[in-house]
XYZ file of C-alpha atoms in Angstrom:
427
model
C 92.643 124.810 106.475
C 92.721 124.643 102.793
C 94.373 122.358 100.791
C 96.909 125.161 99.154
C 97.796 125.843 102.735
C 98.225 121.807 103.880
C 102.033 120.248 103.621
C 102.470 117.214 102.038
C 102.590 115.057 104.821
C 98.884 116.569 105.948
C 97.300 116.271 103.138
C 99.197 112.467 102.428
C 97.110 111.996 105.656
C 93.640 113.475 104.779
C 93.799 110.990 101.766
C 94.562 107.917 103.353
C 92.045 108.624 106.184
C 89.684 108.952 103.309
C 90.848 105.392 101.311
C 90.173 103.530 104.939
C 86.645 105.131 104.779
C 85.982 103.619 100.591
C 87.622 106.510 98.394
C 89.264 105.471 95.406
C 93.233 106.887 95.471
C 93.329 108.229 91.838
C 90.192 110.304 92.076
C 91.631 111.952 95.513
C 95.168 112.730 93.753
C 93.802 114.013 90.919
C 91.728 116.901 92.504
C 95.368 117.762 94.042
C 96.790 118.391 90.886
C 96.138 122.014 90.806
C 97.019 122.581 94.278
C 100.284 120.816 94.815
C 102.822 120.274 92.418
C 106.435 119.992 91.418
C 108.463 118.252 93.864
C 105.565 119.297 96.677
C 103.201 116.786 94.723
C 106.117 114.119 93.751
C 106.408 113.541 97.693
C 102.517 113.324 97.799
C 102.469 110.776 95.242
C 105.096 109.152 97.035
C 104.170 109.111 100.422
C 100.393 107.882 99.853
C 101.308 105.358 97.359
C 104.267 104.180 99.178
C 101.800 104.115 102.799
C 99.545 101.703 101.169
C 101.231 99.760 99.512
C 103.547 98.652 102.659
C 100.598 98.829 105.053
C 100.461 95.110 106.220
C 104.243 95.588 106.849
C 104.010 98.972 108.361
C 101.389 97.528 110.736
C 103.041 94.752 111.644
C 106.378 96.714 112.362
C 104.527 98.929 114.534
C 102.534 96.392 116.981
C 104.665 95.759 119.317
C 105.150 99.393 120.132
C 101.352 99.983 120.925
C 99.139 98.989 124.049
C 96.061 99.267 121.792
C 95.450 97.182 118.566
C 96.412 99.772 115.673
C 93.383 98.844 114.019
C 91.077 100.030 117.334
C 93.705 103.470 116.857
C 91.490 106.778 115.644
C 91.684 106.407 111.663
C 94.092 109.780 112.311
C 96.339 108.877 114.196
C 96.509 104.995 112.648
C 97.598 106.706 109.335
C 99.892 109.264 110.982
C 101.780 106.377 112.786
C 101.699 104.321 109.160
C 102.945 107.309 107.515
C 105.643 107.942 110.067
C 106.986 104.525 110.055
C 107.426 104.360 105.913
C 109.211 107.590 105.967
C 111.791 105.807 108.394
C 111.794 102.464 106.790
C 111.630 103.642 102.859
C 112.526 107.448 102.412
C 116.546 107.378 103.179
C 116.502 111.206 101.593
C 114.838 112.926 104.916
C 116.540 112.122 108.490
C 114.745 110.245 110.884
C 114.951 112.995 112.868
C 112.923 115.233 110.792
C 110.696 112.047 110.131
C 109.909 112.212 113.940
C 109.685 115.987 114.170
C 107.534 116.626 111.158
C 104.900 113.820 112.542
C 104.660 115.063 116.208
C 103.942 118.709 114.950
C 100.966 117.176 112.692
C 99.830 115.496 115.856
C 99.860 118.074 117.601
C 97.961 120.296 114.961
C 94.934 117.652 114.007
C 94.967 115.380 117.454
C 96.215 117.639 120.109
C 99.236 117.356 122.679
C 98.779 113.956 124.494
C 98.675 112.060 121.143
C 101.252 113.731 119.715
C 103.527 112.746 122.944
C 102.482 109.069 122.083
C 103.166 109.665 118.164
C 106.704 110.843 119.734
C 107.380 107.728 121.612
C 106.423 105.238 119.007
C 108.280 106.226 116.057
C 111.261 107.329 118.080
C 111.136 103.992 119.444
C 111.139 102.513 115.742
C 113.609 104.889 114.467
C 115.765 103.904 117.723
C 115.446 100.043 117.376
C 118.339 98.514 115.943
C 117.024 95.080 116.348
C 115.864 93.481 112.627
C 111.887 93.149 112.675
C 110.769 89.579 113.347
C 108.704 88.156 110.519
C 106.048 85.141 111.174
C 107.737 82.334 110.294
C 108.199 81.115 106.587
C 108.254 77.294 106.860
C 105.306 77.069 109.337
C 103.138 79.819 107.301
C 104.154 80.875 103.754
C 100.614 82.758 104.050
C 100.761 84.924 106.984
C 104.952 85.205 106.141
C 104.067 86.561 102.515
C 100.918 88.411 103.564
C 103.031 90.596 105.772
C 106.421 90.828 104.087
C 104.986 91.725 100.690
C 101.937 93.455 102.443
C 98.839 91.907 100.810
C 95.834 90.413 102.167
C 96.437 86.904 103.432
C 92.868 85.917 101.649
C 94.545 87.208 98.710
C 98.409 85.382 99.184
C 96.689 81.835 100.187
C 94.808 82.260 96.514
C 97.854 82.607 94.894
C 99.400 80.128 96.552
C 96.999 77.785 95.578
C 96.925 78.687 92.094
C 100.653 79.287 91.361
C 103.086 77.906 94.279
C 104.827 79.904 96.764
C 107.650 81.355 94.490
C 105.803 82.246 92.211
C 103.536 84.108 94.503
C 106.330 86.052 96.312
C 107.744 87.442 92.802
C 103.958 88.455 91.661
C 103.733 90.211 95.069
C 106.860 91.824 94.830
C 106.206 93.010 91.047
C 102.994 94.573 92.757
C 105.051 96.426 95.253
C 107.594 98.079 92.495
C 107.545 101.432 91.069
C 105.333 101.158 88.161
C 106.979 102.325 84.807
C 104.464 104.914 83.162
C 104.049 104.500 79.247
C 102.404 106.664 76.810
C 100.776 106.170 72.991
C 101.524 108.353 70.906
C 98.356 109.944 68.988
C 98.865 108.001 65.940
C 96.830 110.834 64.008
C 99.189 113.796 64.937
C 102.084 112.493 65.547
C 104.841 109.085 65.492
C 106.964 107.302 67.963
C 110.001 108.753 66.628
C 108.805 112.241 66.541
C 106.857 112.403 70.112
C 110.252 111.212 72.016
C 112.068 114.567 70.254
C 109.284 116.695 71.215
C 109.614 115.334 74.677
C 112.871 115.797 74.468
C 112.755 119.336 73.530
C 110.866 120.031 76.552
C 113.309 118.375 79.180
C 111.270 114.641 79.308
C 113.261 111.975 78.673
C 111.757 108.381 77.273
C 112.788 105.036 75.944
C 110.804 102.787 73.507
C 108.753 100.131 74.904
C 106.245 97.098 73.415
C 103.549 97.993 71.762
C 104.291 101.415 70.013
C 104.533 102.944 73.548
C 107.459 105.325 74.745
C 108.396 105.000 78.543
C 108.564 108.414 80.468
C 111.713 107.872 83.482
C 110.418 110.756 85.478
C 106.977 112.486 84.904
C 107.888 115.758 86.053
C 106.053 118.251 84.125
C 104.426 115.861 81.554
C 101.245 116.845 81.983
C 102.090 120.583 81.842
C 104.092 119.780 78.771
C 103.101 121.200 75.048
C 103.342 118.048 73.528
C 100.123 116.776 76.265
C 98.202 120.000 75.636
C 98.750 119.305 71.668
C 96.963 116.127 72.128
C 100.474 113.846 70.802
C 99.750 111.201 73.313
C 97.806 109.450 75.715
C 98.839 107.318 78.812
C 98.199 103.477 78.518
C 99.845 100.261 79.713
C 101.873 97.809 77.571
C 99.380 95.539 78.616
C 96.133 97.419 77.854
C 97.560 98.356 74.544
C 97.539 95.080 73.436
C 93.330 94.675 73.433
C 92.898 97.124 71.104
C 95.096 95.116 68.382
C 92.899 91.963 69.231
C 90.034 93.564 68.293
C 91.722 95.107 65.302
C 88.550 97.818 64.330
C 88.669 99.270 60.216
C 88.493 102.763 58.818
C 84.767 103.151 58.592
C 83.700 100.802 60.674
C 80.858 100.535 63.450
C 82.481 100.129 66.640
C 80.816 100.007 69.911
C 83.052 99.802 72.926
C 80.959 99.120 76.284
C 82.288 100.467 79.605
C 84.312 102.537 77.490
C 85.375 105.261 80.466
C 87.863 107.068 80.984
C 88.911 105.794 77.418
C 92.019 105.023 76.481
C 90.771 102.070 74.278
C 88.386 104.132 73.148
C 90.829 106.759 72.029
C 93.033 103.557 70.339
C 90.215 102.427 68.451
C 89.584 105.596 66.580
C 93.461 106.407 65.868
C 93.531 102.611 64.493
C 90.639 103.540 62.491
C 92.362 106.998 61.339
C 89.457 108.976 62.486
C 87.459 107.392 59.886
C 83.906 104.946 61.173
C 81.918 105.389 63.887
C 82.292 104.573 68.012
C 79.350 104.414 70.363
C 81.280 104.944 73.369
C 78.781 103.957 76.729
C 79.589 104.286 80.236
C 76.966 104.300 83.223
C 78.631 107.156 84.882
C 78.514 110.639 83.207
C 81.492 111.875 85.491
C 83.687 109.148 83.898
C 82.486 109.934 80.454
C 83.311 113.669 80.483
C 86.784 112.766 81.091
C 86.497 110.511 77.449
C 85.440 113.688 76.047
C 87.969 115.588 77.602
C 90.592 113.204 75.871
C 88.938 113.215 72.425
C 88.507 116.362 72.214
C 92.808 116.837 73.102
C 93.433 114.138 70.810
C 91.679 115.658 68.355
C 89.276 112.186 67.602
C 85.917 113.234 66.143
C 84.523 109.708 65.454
C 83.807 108.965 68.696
C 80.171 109.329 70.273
C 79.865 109.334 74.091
C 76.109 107.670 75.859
C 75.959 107.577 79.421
C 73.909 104.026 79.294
C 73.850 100.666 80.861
C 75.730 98.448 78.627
C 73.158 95.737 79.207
C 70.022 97.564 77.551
C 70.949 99.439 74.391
C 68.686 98.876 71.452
C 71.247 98.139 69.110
C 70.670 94.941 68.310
C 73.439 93.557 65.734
C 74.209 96.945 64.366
C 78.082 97.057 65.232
C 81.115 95.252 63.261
C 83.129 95.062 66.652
C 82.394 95.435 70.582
C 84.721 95.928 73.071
C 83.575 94.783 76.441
C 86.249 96.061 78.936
C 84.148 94.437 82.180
C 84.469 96.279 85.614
C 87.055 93.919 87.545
C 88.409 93.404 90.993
C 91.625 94.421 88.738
C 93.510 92.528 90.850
C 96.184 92.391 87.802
C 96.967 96.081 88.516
C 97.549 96.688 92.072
C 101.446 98.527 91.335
C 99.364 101.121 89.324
C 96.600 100.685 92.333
C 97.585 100.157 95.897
C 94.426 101.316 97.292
C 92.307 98.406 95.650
C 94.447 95.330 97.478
C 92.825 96.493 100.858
C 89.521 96.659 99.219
C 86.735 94.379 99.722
C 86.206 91.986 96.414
C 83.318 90.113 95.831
C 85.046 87.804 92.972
C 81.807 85.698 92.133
C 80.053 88.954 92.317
C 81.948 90.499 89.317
C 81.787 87.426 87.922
C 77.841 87.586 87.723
C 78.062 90.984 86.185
C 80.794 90.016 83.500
C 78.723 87.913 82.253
C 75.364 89.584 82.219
C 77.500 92.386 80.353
C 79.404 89.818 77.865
C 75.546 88.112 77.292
C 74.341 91.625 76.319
C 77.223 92.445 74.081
C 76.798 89.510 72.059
C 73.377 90.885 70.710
C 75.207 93.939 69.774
C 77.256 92.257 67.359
C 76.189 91.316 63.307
C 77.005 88.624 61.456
C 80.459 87.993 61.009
C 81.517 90.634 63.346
C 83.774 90.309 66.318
C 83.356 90.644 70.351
C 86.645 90.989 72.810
C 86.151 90.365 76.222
C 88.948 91.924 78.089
C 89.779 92.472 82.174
C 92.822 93.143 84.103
C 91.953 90.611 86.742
C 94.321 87.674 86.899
C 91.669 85.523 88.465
C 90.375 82.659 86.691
C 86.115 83.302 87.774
C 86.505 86.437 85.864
C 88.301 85.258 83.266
C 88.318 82.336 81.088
C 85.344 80.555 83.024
C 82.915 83.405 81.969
C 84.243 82.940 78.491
C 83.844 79.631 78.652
C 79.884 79.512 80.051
C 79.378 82.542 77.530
C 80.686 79.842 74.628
C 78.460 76.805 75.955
C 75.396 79.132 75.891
C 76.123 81.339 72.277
C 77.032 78.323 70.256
C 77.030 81.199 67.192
C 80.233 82.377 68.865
C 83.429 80.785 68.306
C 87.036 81.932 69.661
C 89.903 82.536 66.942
C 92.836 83.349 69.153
C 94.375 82.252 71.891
C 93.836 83.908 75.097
C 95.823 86.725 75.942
C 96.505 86.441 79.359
C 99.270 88.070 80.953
C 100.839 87.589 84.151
C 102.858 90.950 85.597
C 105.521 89.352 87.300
C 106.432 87.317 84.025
C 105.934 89.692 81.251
C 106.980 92.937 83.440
C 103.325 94.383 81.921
C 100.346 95.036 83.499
C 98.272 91.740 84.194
C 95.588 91.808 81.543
C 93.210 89.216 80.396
C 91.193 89.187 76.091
C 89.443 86.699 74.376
C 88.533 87.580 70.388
C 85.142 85.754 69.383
C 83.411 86.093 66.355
C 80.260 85.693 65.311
C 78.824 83.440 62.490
C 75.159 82.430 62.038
């Protein structure tokens, strides 16, 4: 069956079938884009995002109506059953009637008629229950209790806990669990603040002003349809990620090298800071991810910019650049509202860790004499954070920090958790 000819709900299951197996979520719902859209694709969004973020929850809601462990389930009919039960416990708009229906006939398309009888059973049975769902029990285990309530991985909640306290661990896992606010930059080169929200306007998209020059878009809609997108008059970025950019603070005619720099929305910052004017080496190790940095500059307009698929960690460039960006690859743990795929993914912390630095000790070659480095992540944890700084500094005593850290925490600044460090050079 093709994917023009799938509902919503089918192919909401093809993609989380295909997260459990290691696909990332935003590559899968972007090749939808051209198949399903208008309010087809806003209950696709909804229904895969919404799925895994309350999976812990949805599991644990659904155990007690199954013989069989969910997770020894077929990966099919697991999802079906997940996707099911948050339609009943989160989507008020569509009976639980239909819920039901909807879910059996899928069963009965992809798994045949005996498991759709038993797909049937168990989420009439939920949608039936009146009883409240019994939760492990706070007092005896804040872990397990937050793990499953706020539906993260315990691993996850008891390092939290140990970093922050409980409270303050239930409001950063609820802040990861709310709709995420999407923000845009306007293409300082075109266009201004003032005069992107009354083209948006013209075109039926409301916004509001947010930090850091952004504009806040309430619904999406058609957005990306819109003439003001295909005009190149903005980009999306975070309030958070915005803020790196600043640190590093690139010149008109500058040499700017920004490693890791795909899919580029620092990239694109840099050279509308820079008006256009200077010179970005732009590397990435992936030439997928680069194209879509050309893609952008080439909307935006941006001419200064000069993509190299490369590894960062072996350029011949030896102190040739005023400023590098090094925008590490992360267990972006300081992102997971944007992401709810990446909380159920495995992380090897101290394996990042290793690579952040091997990237950060390569960058620092890249940089002359009185230039300046930012290390940036949107982790929140400390091993990818300020401790490779900090073994960076005790090794490159040439290097020396000038600004605080900027280190934000979602749940406190309502922005996307984000990590910088500005260093600059001197021999």
């Amino acid at each position: 069956m093709s994917a023009a000819s799938k509902t919503p709900r089918h192919i909401a299951l093809d993609i989380l079938c295909r997260v459990e197996r290691g696909a990332y979520l935003d590559r899968l719902l972007d090749a939808q884009r051209e198949h399903i859209r208008g309010p087809d694709g806003d209950l696709l969004q909804h229904l895969v995002r919404g799925t895994l973020t309350y999976r812990a929850r949805l599991d644990h809601i659904l155990t007690p109506y199954l013989k069989k462990p969910l997770s020894r389930q077929h990966a099919k009919l697991r999802n079906l059953l997940r996707l099911g039960v948050y339609q009943l416990q989160y989507l008020d708009r569509v009976p639980p009637y239909a819920v039901v229906s909807e879910s059996v006939i899928l069963a009965r398309h992809i798994l045949g008629e005996p498991i759709a009888k038993l797909v049937n059973a168990v989420l009439r049975g939920v949608a039936e229950d009146r009883r409240p769902v019994v939760f492990p029990d706070f007092d005896s285990d804040p872990v397990e209790y937050l793990a499953i309530t706020t539906s993260h991985p315990q691993w996850l909640v008891a390092r939290w806990i140990k970093r922050y306290g409980v409270d303050e661990t239930r409001a950063l896992c609820e802040f990861d669990n709310a709709q995420p606010t999407l923000t845009i930059r306007p293409n300082a080169l075109r266009t201004t603040s003032d005069a992107l929200r009354e083209q948006l306007a013209l075109e039926g998209i409301d916004t509001e002003f947010a930090a850091s020059n952004l504009l806040a878009v309430s619904q999406v809609g058609h957005l990306f349809q819109s003439r003001a997108y295909c005009e190149g008059l903005f980009s999306v970025q975070g309030a958070g990620a915005a803020m790196v950019v600043p640190l590093l603070d690139p010149q008109p005619g500058e040499a700017v090298l920004d490693l890791c720099s795909a899919p580029g929305g620092k990239t694109t910052a840099m050279a509308e800071r820079m008006k256009n004017r200077g010179f970005i080496l732009a590397t990435d190790l992936y030439p997928r991810r680069l194209e879509m940095l050309k893609k952008n500059t080439h909307r935006l307009g941006v001419t200064c910019i000069y993509p190299l698929v490369a590894d960062a960690r072996y350029l011949a460039v030896n102190r040739l650049f005023d400023r590098v960006l090094v925008d590490v690859p992360c267990s972006s743990l300081g992102i997971l509202n944007h992401h709810p795929d990446l909380r159920w993914r495995k992380c090897d912390i101290h394996g990042l860790a290793h690579l952040q630095r091997t990237l950060l000790d390569s960058a620092a070659d890249y940089v002359c004499p009185g230039g300046v480095l930012v290390y940036s992540t949107c982790t929140l944890e400390p091993e990818e954070n300020e401790r490779v700084v900090e073994g960076f500094l005790s090794d490159h005593p040439g290097f020396q920090i000038t600004h605080p850290y900027l280190q934000l925490l979602p749940h406190q600044t309502g922005n996307d958790g984000v990590f910088a460090a500005r260093l600059k050079y001197s021999v």
